[in-house]
Coordinates of C-alpha atoms in Angstrom, one line a residue:
Chain A
X403 CA 144.7 86.9 135.1
X404 CA 144.3 88.1 131.5
X405 CA 142.1 91.1 131.0
X406 CA 138.9 90.4 129.1
X407 CA 138.7 92.3 125.8
X408 CA 136.1 95.0 125.4
X409 CA 134.4 93.9 122.2
X410 CA 132.9 97.0 120.8
X411 CA 129.9 97.4 118.6
X412 CA 130.1 100.7 116.8
X413 CA 127.0 102.7 115.8
X414 CA 125.9 104.9 113.0
X415 CA 126.2 108.7 113.0
X416 CA 122.9 110.3 112.1
X417 CA 121.8 113.9 112.9
X418 CA 124.5 114.4 115.4
X419 CA 123.5 111.2 117.4
X420 CA 124.9 107.7 117.4
X421 CA 121.9 105.4 116.8
X422 CA 121.9 101.7 116.2
X423 CA 120.8 100.6 112.7
X424 CA 117.1 100.6 112.4
X425 CA 117.4 97.0 111.1
X426 CA 119.2 95.9 114.2
X427 CA 121.9 94.2 112.2
X428 CA 125.6 94.5 112.7
X429 CA 128.6 92.9 111.0
X430 CA 132.0 91.8 112.0
X431 CA 134.9 94.0 111.0
X432 CA 138.2 92.2 110.6
X433 CA 141.7 93.5 110.2
X434 CA 143.6 93.0 107.0
X435 CA 144.6 89.5 108.2
X436 CA 141.0 88.4 108.9
X437 CA 141.2 88.7 112.7
X438 CA 138.1 90.1 114.5
X439 CA 138.4 93.7 115.5
X440 CA 135.0 95.0 116.3
X441 CA 131.3 95.0 115.2
X442 CA 129.9 97.7 113.1
X443 CA 126.2 98.5 112.5
X444 CA 125.0 97.4 109.2
X445 CA 123.0 100.4 107.9
X446 CA 119.7 99.6 106.1
X447 CA 117.7 101.6 103.6
X448 CA 115.7 103.0 106.5
X449 CA 118.8 104.4 108.0
X450 CA 119.5 106.1 104.6
X451 CA 116.0 107.5 104.8
X452 CA 116.5 108.8 108.4
X453 CA 119.9 110.2 107.5
X454 CA 118.5 112.1 104.5
X455 CA 115.8 113.6 106.8
X456 CA 118.4 114.7 109.3
X457 CA 120.6 116.1 106.5
X458 CA 117.7 118.0 105.0
X459 CA 116.9 119.5 108.3
X460 CA 120.5 120.7 108.8
X461 CA 121.0 122.0 105.2
X462 CA 119.6 125.6 105.5
X463 CA 121.5 126.3 108.7
X464 CA 124.8 125.1 107.3
X465 CA 124.4 126.7 103.9
X466 CA 123.4 129.9 105.7
X467 CA 126.6 130.2 107.7
X468 CA 129.3 132.5 106.3
X469 CA 132.0 130.8 104.2
X470 CA 134.5 132.1 106.7
X471 CA 132.7 130.3 109.6
X472 CA 132.5 127.0 107.6
X473 CA 136.2 127.2 107.1
X474 CA 136.8 127.6 110.8
X475 CA 134.6 124.6 111.5
X476 CA 136.6 122.5 109.0
X477 CA 139.8 123.6 110.5
X478 CA 138.4 122.6 113.9
X479 CA 137.8 119.1 112.6
X480 CA 141.4 118.9 111.6
X481 CA 142.4 120.1 115.1
X482 CA 140.4 117.4 116.8
X483 CA 141.7 114.7 114.4
X484 CA 145.1 115.8 115.3
X485 CA 144.3 115.2 119.0
X486 CA 143.2 111.6 118.2
X487 CA 146.1 110.7 116.0
X488 CA 147.0 107.4 117.8
X489 CA 143.4 106.1 117.4
X490 CA 143.3 107.0 113.7
X491 CA 146.8 105.5 113.1
X492 CA 145.8 102.2 114.8
X493 CA 142.5 102.1 112.8
X494 CA 144.2 102.7 109.5
X495 CA 147.0 100.2 110.3
X496 CA 144.5 97.5 111.2
X497 CA 142.0 98.0 108.4
X498 CA 144.5 98.6 105.6
X499 CA 147.3 96.4 106.8
X500 CA 149.9 99.0 106.2
X501 CA 153.0 99.7 108.4
X502 CA 152.8 102.0 111.3
X503 CA 154.8 104.6 109.4
X504 CA 152.5 104.4 106.4
X505 CA 149.4 104.7 108.6
X506 CA 151.0 107.8 110.2
X507 CA 151.5 109.2 106.8
X508 CA 147.9 108.6 105.9
X509 CA 146.6 110.4 109.0
X510 CA 149.0 113.3 108.2
X511 CA 147.7 113.5 104.7
X512 CA 144.0 113.4 105.9
X513 CA 144.6 116.2 108.4
X514 CA 146.4 118.3 105.8
X515 CA 143.6 117.6 103.3
X516 CA 141.0 119.0 105.7
X517 CA 143.1 122.1 106.4
X518 CA 143.6 122.6 102.7
X519 CA 139.8 122.4 102.0
X520 CA 139.1 124.6 105.1
X521 CA 141.2 127.3 103.4
X522 CA 139.1 127.1 100.3
X523 CA 135.9 127.9 102.2
X524 CA 136.0 131.6 101.7
X525 CA 138.1 131.6 98.5
X526 CA 136.3 129.3 96.1
X527 CA 133.8 132.0 95.2
X528 CA 136.6 134.4 94.1
X529 CA 138.1 131.7 91.9
X530 CA 135.1 130.1 90.2
X531 CA 132.7 133.1 90.6
X532 CA 132.8 136.0 88.3
X533 CA 131.8 139.6 87.6
X534 CA 130.4 139.3 84.0
X535 CA 130.6 142.0 81.5
X536 CA 127.1 142.4 80.0
X537 CA 125.7 144.7 77.2
X538 CA 123.5 146.8 79.5
X539 CA 123.5 148.9 82.6
X540 CA 123.7 145.9 84.9
X541 CA 126.1 144.7 87.5
X542 CA 126.1 141.0 86.6
X543 CA 127.9 138.5 88.8
X544 CA 128.0 134.8 89.3
X545 CA 128.6 133.0 92.6
X546 CA 128.6 129.4 93.6
X547 CA 126.0 128.2 96.1
X548 CA 125.5 124.9 97.8
X549 CA 123.6 122.1 96.0
X550 CA 121.9 120.7 99.1
X551 CA 121.9 117.1 100.3
X552 CA 124.8 115.1 98.8
X553 CA 125.0 111.4 99.0
X554 CA 128.6 110.2 99.2
X555 CA 129.7 106.6 98.6
X556 CA 133.1 106.8 100.2
X557 CA 136.1 104.9 98.7
X558 CA 136.3 101.2 99.6
X559 CA 140.1 100.9 100.1
X560 CA 141.4 104.3 101.3
X561 CA 139.5 104.2 104.6
X562 CA 140.6 107.6 106.0
X563 CA 142.3 109.8 103.5
X564 CA 139.8 108.7 100.8
X565 CA 136.9 109.4 103.1
X566 CA 138.2 112.9 104.1
X567 CA 138.9 113.6 100.4
X568 CA 135.3 113.0 99.4
X569 CA 133.5 114.5 102.5
X570 CA 135.5 117.7 103.0
X571 CA 134.9 119.2 99.5
X572 CA 131.1 118.5 99.9
X573 CA 130.6 120.2 103.2
X574 CA 133.0 123.1 102.7
X575 CA 130.8 124.8 100.1
X576 CA 127.7 124.5 102.4
X577 CA 126.3 121.1 101.3
X578 CA 125.3 118.5 103.8
X579 CA 126.4 114.9 103.3
X580 CA 125.0 111.4 103.8
X581 CA 128.1 109.2 103.7
X582 CA 128.2 105.4 103.2
X583 CA 131.6 104.3 104.5
X584 CA 133.9 101.6 103.2
X585 CA 132.2 98.3 103.9
X586 CA 135.3 96.3 104.8
X587 CA 137.2 99.1 106.5
X588 CA 134.6 101.2 108.4
X589 CA 136.5 101.9 111.6
X590 CA 138.4 105.0 110.6
X591 CA 135.0 106.4 109.4
X592 CA 133.5 105.6 112.8
X593 CA 136.3 107.4 114.6
X594 CA 135.9 110.3 112.2
X595 CA 132.2 110.5 113.1
X596 CA 133.3 110.7 116.8
X597 CA 135.5 113.6 115.8
X598 CA 132.7 115.3 113.9
X599 CA 130.4 115.0 117.0
X600 CA 132.9 116.9 119.1
X601 CA 134.1 119.6 116.7
X602 CA 131.5 122.3 116.2
X603 CA 129.9 120.6 113.1
X604 CA 126.2 121.0 113.6
X605 CA 124.3 117.7 113.9
X606 CA 123.1 116.4 110.5
X607 CA 125.7 118.2 108.4
X608 CA 127.6 114.9 108.0
X609 CA 125.9 111.6 108.5
X610 CA 128.0 108.5 108.4
X611 CA 126.5 105.1 107.7
X612 CA 128.6 102.0 107.9
X613 CA 127.4 99.4 105.5
X614 CA 127.3 98.1 102.0
X615 CA 127.5 100.7 99.3
X616 CA 126.2 98.3 96.7
X617 CA 123.0 97.8 98.8
X618 CA 122.5 101.3 100.0
X619 CA 123.7 103.1 96.8
X620 CA 120.5 102.4 94.8
X621 CA 118.3 103.8 97.6
X622 CA 120.5 106.9 97.9
X623 CA 120.7 107.4 94.1
X624 CA 116.9 107.0 93.7
X625 CA 116.0 109.2 96.7
X626 CA 114.1 112.2 95.5
X627 CA 115.2 114.4 98.3
X628 CA 118.9 113.9 97.6
X629 CA 120.3 116.6 95.3
X630 CA 123.6 115.1 94.3
X631 CA 125.7 111.9 94.6
X632 CA 129.4 111.1 94.6
X633 CA 129.9 107.5 93.3
X634 CA 133.6 107.2 94.4
X635 CA 132.7 104.1 96.5
X636 CA 131.7 102.0 93.5
X637 CA 134.9 102.6 91.5
X638 CA 135.6 99.5 89.5
X639 CA 132.0 98.3 89.2
X640 CA 131.0 100.1 86.0
X641 CA 127.6 98.3 85.7
X642 CA 126.5 99.3 89.2
X643 CA 127.8 102.8 88.7
X644 CA 125.8 103.1 85.5
X645 CA 122.6 101.9 87.1
X646 CA 123.1 104.4 89.9
X647 CA 123.6 107.2 87.4
X648 CA 120.3 106.1 85.7
X649 CA 118.5 106.1 89.1
X650 CA 120.0 109.5 89.9
X651 CA 118.7 111.0 86.7
X652 CA 115.1 110.8 87.9
X653 CA 115.4 114.0 89.9
X654 CA 118.3 115.4 88.0
X655 CA 120.9 114.8 90.7
X656 CA 124.3 116.1 90.1
X657 CA 126.5 113.0 89.8
X658 CA 130.2 112.8 90.3
X659 CA 131.0 109.7 88.3
X660 CA 132.8 106.7 89.6
X661 CA 136.4 106.4 88.4
X662 CA 137.5 103.2 86.7
X663 CA 139.7 102.4 89.6
X664 CA 140.2 104.0 93.0
X665 CA 142.5 107.0 92.4
X666 CA 145.7 107.8 94.3
X667 CA 144.2 110.0 97.1
X668 CA 147.6 111.4 98.0
X669 CA 147.7 113.4 94.7
X670 CA 146.8 117.1 94.6
X671 CA 143.0 117.1 94.6
X672 CA 142.3 120.2 92.6
X673 CA 139.0 122.0 92.6
X674 CA 136.9 119.3 90.8
X675 CA 135.5 117.7 93.9
X676 CA 134.2 121.1 95.2
X677 CA 132.9 122.4 91.9
X678 CA 131.0 119.2 91.3
X679 CA 128.5 120.1 94.0
X680 CA 127.8 123.8 93.7
X681 CA 125.2 125.6 91.8
X682 CA 126.3 128.8 90.0
X683 CA 123.9 131.6 90.6
X684 CA 123.9 134.6 88.4
X685 CA 122.4 137.9 89.6
X686 CA 121.6 140.9 87.4
X687 CA 121.6 144.2 89.4
X688 CA 120.7 147.5 87.7
X689 CA 123.3 150.2 88.0
X690 CA 123.7 153.9 87.0
X691 CA 120.2 155.0 88.0
Chain B
X1166 CA 88.2 94.0 130.3
X1167 CA 87.3 96.8 132.8
X1168 CA 85.0 99.4 131.4
X1169 CA 84.4 103.0 132.3
X1170 CA 80.7 102.5 131.9
X1171 CA 78.4 102.8 134.9
X1172 CA 76.8 99.5 135.9
X1173 CA 73.4 100.8 134.8
X1174 CA 71.7 98.0 132.8
X1175 CA 69.3 100.3 130.9
X1176 CA 70.7 101.4 127.5
X1177 CA 69.9 104.6 125.9
X1178 CA 70.8 108.2 126.5
X1179 CA 67.5 108.8 128.3
X1180 CA 68.8 106.8 131.2
X1181 CA 71.2 109.7 131.9
X1182 CA 68.7 112.5 132.1
X1183 CA 68.8 112.4 135.8
X1184 CA 72.6 112.6 135.8
X1185 CA 72.5 115.9 133.9
X1186 CA 69.6 117.3 135.9
X1187 CA 71.7 119.2 138.4
X1188 CA 75.2 120.3 139.2
X1189 CA 75.4 117.9 142.1
X1190 CA 74.2 114.8 140.2
X1191 CA 76.5 115.6 137.3
X1192 CA 79.5 116.0 139.6
X1193 CA 78.6 112.8 141.4
X1194 CA 78.4 110.9 138.1
X1195 CA 81.6 112.3 136.7
X1196 CA 83.6 111.8 139.8
X1197 CA 82.1 108.3 140.1
X1198 CA 83.7 107.3 136.8
X1199 CA 86.6 104.8 137.5
X1200 CA 90.0 106.5 137.6
X1201 CA 92.4 106.0 134.7
X1202 CA 95.4 103.9 135.5
X1203 CA 98.0 106.3 134.2
X1204 CA 100.9 103.9 134.0
X1205 CA 98.7 101.2 132.4
X1206 CA 97.2 103.6 129.8
X1207 CA 100.7 104.8 128.8
X1208 CA 102.1 101.3 128.7
X1209 CA 99.2 100.1 126.6
X1210 CA 99.5 103.0 124.2
X1211 CA 103.2 102.5 123.9
X1212 CA 102.7 98.8 123.3
X1213 CA 100.2 99.3 120.5
X1214 CA 102.6 101.7 119.0
X1215 CA 105.1 98.9 118.3
X1216 CA 102.9 97.0 115.9
X1217 CA 104.5 96.7 112.5
X1218 CA 102.2 97.5 109.6
X1219 CA 103.6 96.6 106.2
X1220 CA 102.9 96.3 102.5
X1221 CA 99.2 96.0 101.6
X1222 CA 98.0 96.8 105.1
X1223 CA 100.2 99.8 105.1
X1224 CA 98.9 101.0 101.8
X1225 CA 95.4 100.6 103.1
X1226 CA 96.2 102.4 106.3
X1227 CA 97.8 105.3 104.4
X1228 CA 94.8 105.8 102.2
X1229 CA 92.5 105.6 105.1
X1230 CA 94.6 108.1 107.1
X1231 CA 94.5 110.5 104.1
X1232 CA 90.7 110.1 104.0
X1233 CA 90.6 110.9 107.7
X1234 CA 92.6 114.1 107.6
X1235 CA 90.9 117.4 108.6
X1236 CA 93.3 119.6 106.7
X1237 CA 93.7 122.5 109.1
X1238 CA 95.0 126.0 109.0
X1239 CA 94.2 128.1 112.0
X1240 CA 96.6 131.0 111.9
X1241 CA 96.1 134.7 112.3
X1242 CA 97.9 135.2 109.0
X1243 CA 95.5 133.0 107.0
X1244 CA 94.5 134.8 103.8
X1245 CA 91.7 133.9 101.4
X1246 CA 94.3 132.9 98.9
X1247 CA 96.0 130.6 101.3
X1248 CA 92.8 128.8 102.3
X1249 CA 91.8 128.4 98.6
X1250 CA 95.1 126.7 98.0
X1251 CA 94.5 124.5 100.9
X1252 CA 91.0 123.7 99.7
X1253 CA 92.4 122.6 96.3
X1254 CA 94.9 120.4 98.1
X1255 CA 92.1 118.9 100.1
X1256 CA 90.3 117.8 96.9
X1257 CA 93.4 116.4 95.2
X1258 CA 96.1 115.9 97.8
X1259 CA 98.5 114.5 95.2
X1260 CA 97.9 116.1 91.8
X1261 CA 100.4 113.6 90.2
X1262 CA 98.3 110.6 91.3
X1263 CA 94.5 110.6 90.5
X1264 CA 94.1 107.4 92.6
X1265 CA 94.9 109.4 95.8
X1266 CA 91.7 110.0 97.8
X1267 CA 90.5 113.4 99.0
X1268 CA 90.8 114.3 102.7
X1269 CA 87.8 114.4 105.0
X1270 CA 87.5 118.1 105.6
X1271 CA 89.1 121.4 105.6
X1272 CA 89.3 123.1 109.0
X1273 CA 89.5 126.9 109.1
X1274 CA 88.3 129.9 111.1
X1275 CA 84.6 130.7 110.6
X1276 CA 85.1 133.8 108.5
X1277 CA 86.9 131.8 105.8
X1278 CA 84.3 129.1 105.4
X1279 CA 82.8 130.7 102.3
X1280 CA 86.2 130.8 100.5
X1281 CA 86.7 127.1 101.1
X1282 CA 83.1 126.2 100.3
X1283 CA 83.3 127.9 96.9
X1284 CA 86.1 125.5 95.9
X1285 CA 85.2 122.2 97.5
X1286 CA 81.4 122.4 97.2
X1287 CA 80.0 119.2 98.7
X1288 CA 83.0 117.0 97.8
X1289 CA 84.9 117.7 101.0
X1290 CA 83.4 118.9 104.3
X1291 CA 84.2 122.3 105.7
X1292 CA 84.8 122.5 109.4
X1293 CA 85.0 125.8 111.2
X1294 CA 86.3 126.5 114.7
X1295 CA 83.9 128.5 116.8
X1296 CA 83.1 129.6 120.4
X1297 CA 86.1 132.0 120.8
X1298 CA 88.7 129.5 119.6
X1299 CA 91.3 128.7 120.9
X1300 CA 90.8 130.0 124.5
X1301 CA 87.1 129.7 124.8
X1302 CA 87.0 132.8 126.9
X1303 CA 84.2 135.0 125.8
X1304 CA 80.6 135.6 126.9
X1305 CA 78.1 133.0 126.0
X1306 CA 76.3 135.3 123.5
X1307 CA 79.5 135.9 121.5
X1308 CA 80.3 132.2 121.4
X1309 CA 76.9 131.3 120.1
X1310 CA 76.9 134.1 117.6
X1311 CA 80.3 132.9 116.4
X1312 CA 78.8 129.4 115.9
X1313 CA 75.7 130.7 114.1
X1314 CA 77.8 132.8 111.8
X1315 CA 80.0 129.8 110.8
X1316 CA 76.9 127.6 110.2
X1317 CA 75.2 130.4 108.2
X1318 CA 78.4 130.6 106.1
X1319 CA 77.9 127.0 105.2
X1320 CA 80.1 125.1 107.6
X1321 CA 79.4 121.3 107.7
X1322 CA 81.2 120.8 111.0
X1323 CA 81.7 123.0 114.0
X1324 CA 84.7 122.5 116.2
X1325 CA 83.9 124.2 119.6
X1326 CA 86.3 124.6 122.5
X1327 CA 85.1 124.1 126.1
X1328 CA 85.7 126.6 128.8
X1329 CA 88.6 124.8 130.5
X1330 CA 88.6 127.3 133.4
X1331 CA 85.0 126.4 134.2
X1332 CA 85.7 122.7 133.8
X1333 CA 88.8 122.8 136.1
X1334 CA 86.9 124.9 138.7
X1335 CA 84.3 122.1 138.8
X1336 CA 81.5 124.0 137.1
X1337 CA 80.5 120.9 135.1
X1338 CA 76.9 121.9 134.5
X1339 CA 78.0 125.2 133.0
X1340 CA 80.2 123.4 130.5
X1341 CA 77.4 120.9 129.8
X1342 CA 75.0 123.7 129.1
X1343 CA 77.4 125.5 126.8
X1344 CA 77.8 122.4 124.7
X1345 CA 74.0 121.9 124.6
X1346 CA 73.5 125.6 123.6
X1347 CA 76.2 125.4 120.9
X1348 CA 74.6 122.2 119.6
X1349 CA 71.4 124.1 119.3
X1350 CA 73.2 126.9 117.5
X1351 CA 74.4 124.3 115.0
X1352 CA 70.9 123.7 113.7
X1353 CA 70.3 125.1 110.3
X1354 CA 66.9 126.6 109.2
X1355 CA 66.0 123.4 107.3
X1356 CA 66.3 121.4 110.5
X1357 CA 69.5 119.6 109.8
X1358 CA 72.5 120.4 111.9
X1359 CA 76.2 120.9 111.5
X1360 CA 78.2 118.2 113.1
X1361 CA 79.6 119.3 116.4
X1362 CA 83.1 118.5 117.6
X1363 CA 84.0 119.4 121.2
X1364 CA 87.6 120.3 121.8
X1365 CA 88.9 119.6 125.3
X1366 CA 92.4 120.9 125.0
X1367 CA 93.7 117.9 126.9
X1368 CA 97.0 119.6 127.4
X1369 CA 95.2 121.9 129.9
X1370 CA 93.1 119.3 131.6
X1371 CA 96.1 118.0 133.6
X1372 CA 95.0 114.4 134.3
X1373 CA 93.6 111.5 132.4
X1374 CA 90.8 111.3 134.9
X1375 CA 89.8 114.8 133.7
X1376 CA 90.0 113.7 130.1
X1377 CA 87.6 110.8 130.8
X1378 CA 85.2 113.1 132.7
X1379 CA 85.3 115.7 129.9
X1380 CA 84.6 113.0 127.4
X1381 CA 81.5 111.7 129.2
X1382 CA 80.3 115.2 129.9
X1383 CA 80.5 116.1 126.2
X1384 CA 78.9 112.9 125.1
X1385 CA 76.0 113.3 127.5
X1386 CA 75.6 116.8 126.1
X1387 CA 75.0 115.4 122.7
X1388 CA 78.2 116.1 120.8
X1389 CA 79.0 114.2 117.6
X1390 CA 82.8 114.1 118.0
X1391 CA 85.2 114.6 120.8
X1392 CA 88.5 116.2 119.9
X1393 CA 91.7 116.4 121.9
X1394 CA 93.2 119.8 121.3
X1395 CA 93.2 123.1 119.5
X1396 CA 96.8 122.6 118.4
X1397 CA 97.8 125.8 120.1
X1398 CA 98.8 124.2 123.4
X1399 CA 101.6 121.7 124.1
X1400 CA 101.2 118.8 124.6
X1401 CA 98.5 118.4 122.1
X1402 CA 97.2 115.0 121.0
X1403 CA 99.1 112.1 122.5
X1404 CA 98.5 108.4 122.2
X1405 CA 97.5 107.8 125.8
X1406 CA 95.0 110.7 125.8
X1407 CA 93.4 109.4 122.7
X1408 CA 93.3 106.0 124.2
X1409 CA 91.4 107.3 127.1
X1410 CA 88.9 109.0 124.8
X1411 CA 88.5 105.9 122.6
X1412 CA 87.7 103.9 125.7
X1413 CA 85.1 106.5 126.6
X1414 CA 83.4 106.4 123.2
X1415 CA 83.5 102.6 123.3
X1416 CA 81.9 102.4 126.7
X1417 CA 79.4 105.2 125.8
X1418 CA 78.2 103.1 122.9
X1419 CA 77.8 100.1 125.0
X1420 CA 75.8 102.0 127.5
X1421 CA 73.6 104.1 125.2
X1422 CA 74.0 102.6 121.7
X1423 CA 75.1 106.1 120.5
X1424 CA 78.3 106.2 118.6
X1425 CA 80.6 109.2 119.0
X1426 CA 83.6 110.0 116.8
X1427 CA 87.1 110.9 118.1
X1428 CA 89.6 113.4 116.6
X1429 CA 93.1 113.7 117.8
X1430 CA 94.6 117.0 116.7
X1431 CA 97.9 118.7 116.9
X1432 CA 101.4 117.1 117.0
X1433 CA 100.6 114.2 114.7
X1434 CA 103.2 114.9 111.9
X1435 CA 104.3 111.6 110.5
X1436 CA 102.6 108.7 108.7
X1437 CA 104.1 106.4 111.3
X1438 CA 102.3 108.3 114.1
X1439 CA 99.1 108.2 112.1
X1440 CA 99.3 104.4 111.7
X1441 CA 99.9 104.0 115.4
X1442 CA 96.6 105.9 116.0
X1443 CA 94.8 103.7 113.6
X1444 CA 96.1 100.5 115.3
X1445 CA 94.9 101.9 118.6
X1446 CA 91.4 102.8 117.2
X1447 CA 91.1 99.2 115.9
X1448 CA 92.3 97.7 119.2
X1449 CA 90.5 99.9 121.7
X1450 CA 87.3 101.1 120.0
X1451 CA 86.9 98.6 117.3
X1452 CA 86.9 98.7 113.5
X1453 CA 83.5 100.5 113.5
X1454 CA 85.6 103.6 114.1
X1455 CA 88.0 103.0 111.3
X1456 CA 86.1 105.3 109.1
X1457 CA 86.3 109.0 108.3
X1458 CA 82.9 109.5 109.8
X1459 CA 84.1 108.3 113.2
X1460 CA 87.8 109.1 113.4
X1461 CA 89.7 112.1 112.1
X1462 CA 93.2 113.6 112.3
X1463 CA 93.4 117.3 112.8
X1464 CA 96.6 118.1 111.0
X1465 CA 98.4 120.1 108.3
X1466 CA 101.9 118.7 108.0
X1467 CA 100.8 115.1 108.4
X1468 CA 99.2 115.1 105.0
X1469 CA 102.5 115.7 103.2
X1470 CA 104.2 112.9 105.1
X1471 CA 101.3 110.5 104.2
X1472 CA 101.6 111.5 100.6
X1473 CA 105.4 110.9 100.6
X1474 CA 104.9 107.5 102.1
X1475 CA 102.2 106.7 99.6
X1476 CA 104.5 107.8 96.8
X1477 CA 107.3 105.7 98.2
X1478 CA 104.9 102.7 98.1
X1479 CA 103.8 103.3 94.6
X1480 CA 107.1 104.3 93.0
X1481 CA 109.5 102.2 95.2
X1482 CA 111.8 105.2 95.9
X1483 CA 111.9 107.7 98.7
X1484 CA 110.2 110.9 97.9
X1485 CA 111.0 114.4 99.3
X1486 CA 109.2 117.5 100.5
X1487 CA 110.1 119.3 97.3
X1488 CA 107.4 117.5 95.4
X1489 CA 104.5 118.5 97.6
X1490 CA 103.0 121.9 98.4
X1491 CA 104.2 123.9 101.4
X1492 CA 101.5 124.7 103.8

């Protein structure tokens, strides 16, 4: 007798827990050929609200950790991802419709990307910080600090590498993230949240909502308790991106603007994604007394 | 609907003078009150908590809840500066929005009443905790002197704690007499009296039956309000405990035509919780109690959440704690 399929309904990842959507809605996720794969929770604006509360709660603890420790935690995420390679490869292959070899390549790149950002945790300050020469008896230096709660609209087509490439640079500097995953390809993000839950990342540091970025984006952009927003997920919709930028201006959010089209995530990322979400703090300290 | 009232047909407080005449009769009366169905009370409270209050009803509930807040600070580290800041917040909880109502009262320790009074005047009441708050363990003379001091400083309301040790030991008449004496200490030279709230510290009373007994005991002793907790003991206010107290004030009014207020305090931190309480007040006691004169929230962090929800309703976007004072 044929075995009955286990038809899964995946949940959201908020504050280290896996709740259902507050709205109770879910939606069907299909593979690249339109075949049913699983159900995913359809996050509502109230889930955005709850996720921001959870993120805000986690923010001081995460920013207060040493950069070295944050690097270790990011490296640990990469280790756990490595352990779940087959699951990630399957999810990427199903959602993006690529060959098994290409999916394997994506997972490799995603793990490498995490390791790369993990290395930056305790080095970014040396590169973008500075000891400033000033005309007075002061030791004057500038160092980057976390911005706070960052809303991230994850890329719509690159479901794993794109996701990792926007989340890792946010959290490595001590920010916490509220992520809206790709709408049509949420399953790699769901698996990623299961990885986060089991890899020393404190609850609330990364919150992953599966749902529609065009519906949730405006709430996230207008939310007064969100300090910055990455609009990568609305690449290619300039009108929506502009309206989100306008909404974000109300509380002077830092905005990482949406590119015209989704970039090639395999390219060398550079520092821009990290420096977009840090505050430079300059300290004057008297010397020679 | 079953009531907790005795089957005495005669209304009026006078009918109970015999009940409070002796330790034995008081005990007989209090232990004769019907027991609380614990499972039923908790299920009913949980059921009422699922009501969905939206749009205009929510806006109305939020404003009412703000008007019902007793903005409280009861810390050893309270300074005159801190309570002055709190008093200003009580007057204008949301400085950005003039349509936001003031809270009901500011609740502080007795020695800080003057500081608050200087700022709020008669626009917001000043409540003072007295009678060796929060433990209630001191000699009677000290408790009464504590109360008189606070009243002399200008307190409009006195929050007293009962001696839970005496209550649990079954010395009901002692507790009764303490409340009566404190009520007398609340009288001002001009004959008016400061409103008396009696705190049971329900977290220490162990059972709902005890909460019901304590409620009747305090109401018979002539209190104006019954209050759940000091906020210093966990669990503080819970929905089922407040439900039992609301039933008691409802039944007391049926029996005596005297209306008593209820104040849950401690542990109510979100606007959602506050609205659950308001639903319960309406359903259990009735809408006569939906007024700051008859229902209060003892809280400090609750106010910020109410303001954030209110701002969300007026601006259409979620607000954050950065835009309200820390307290």
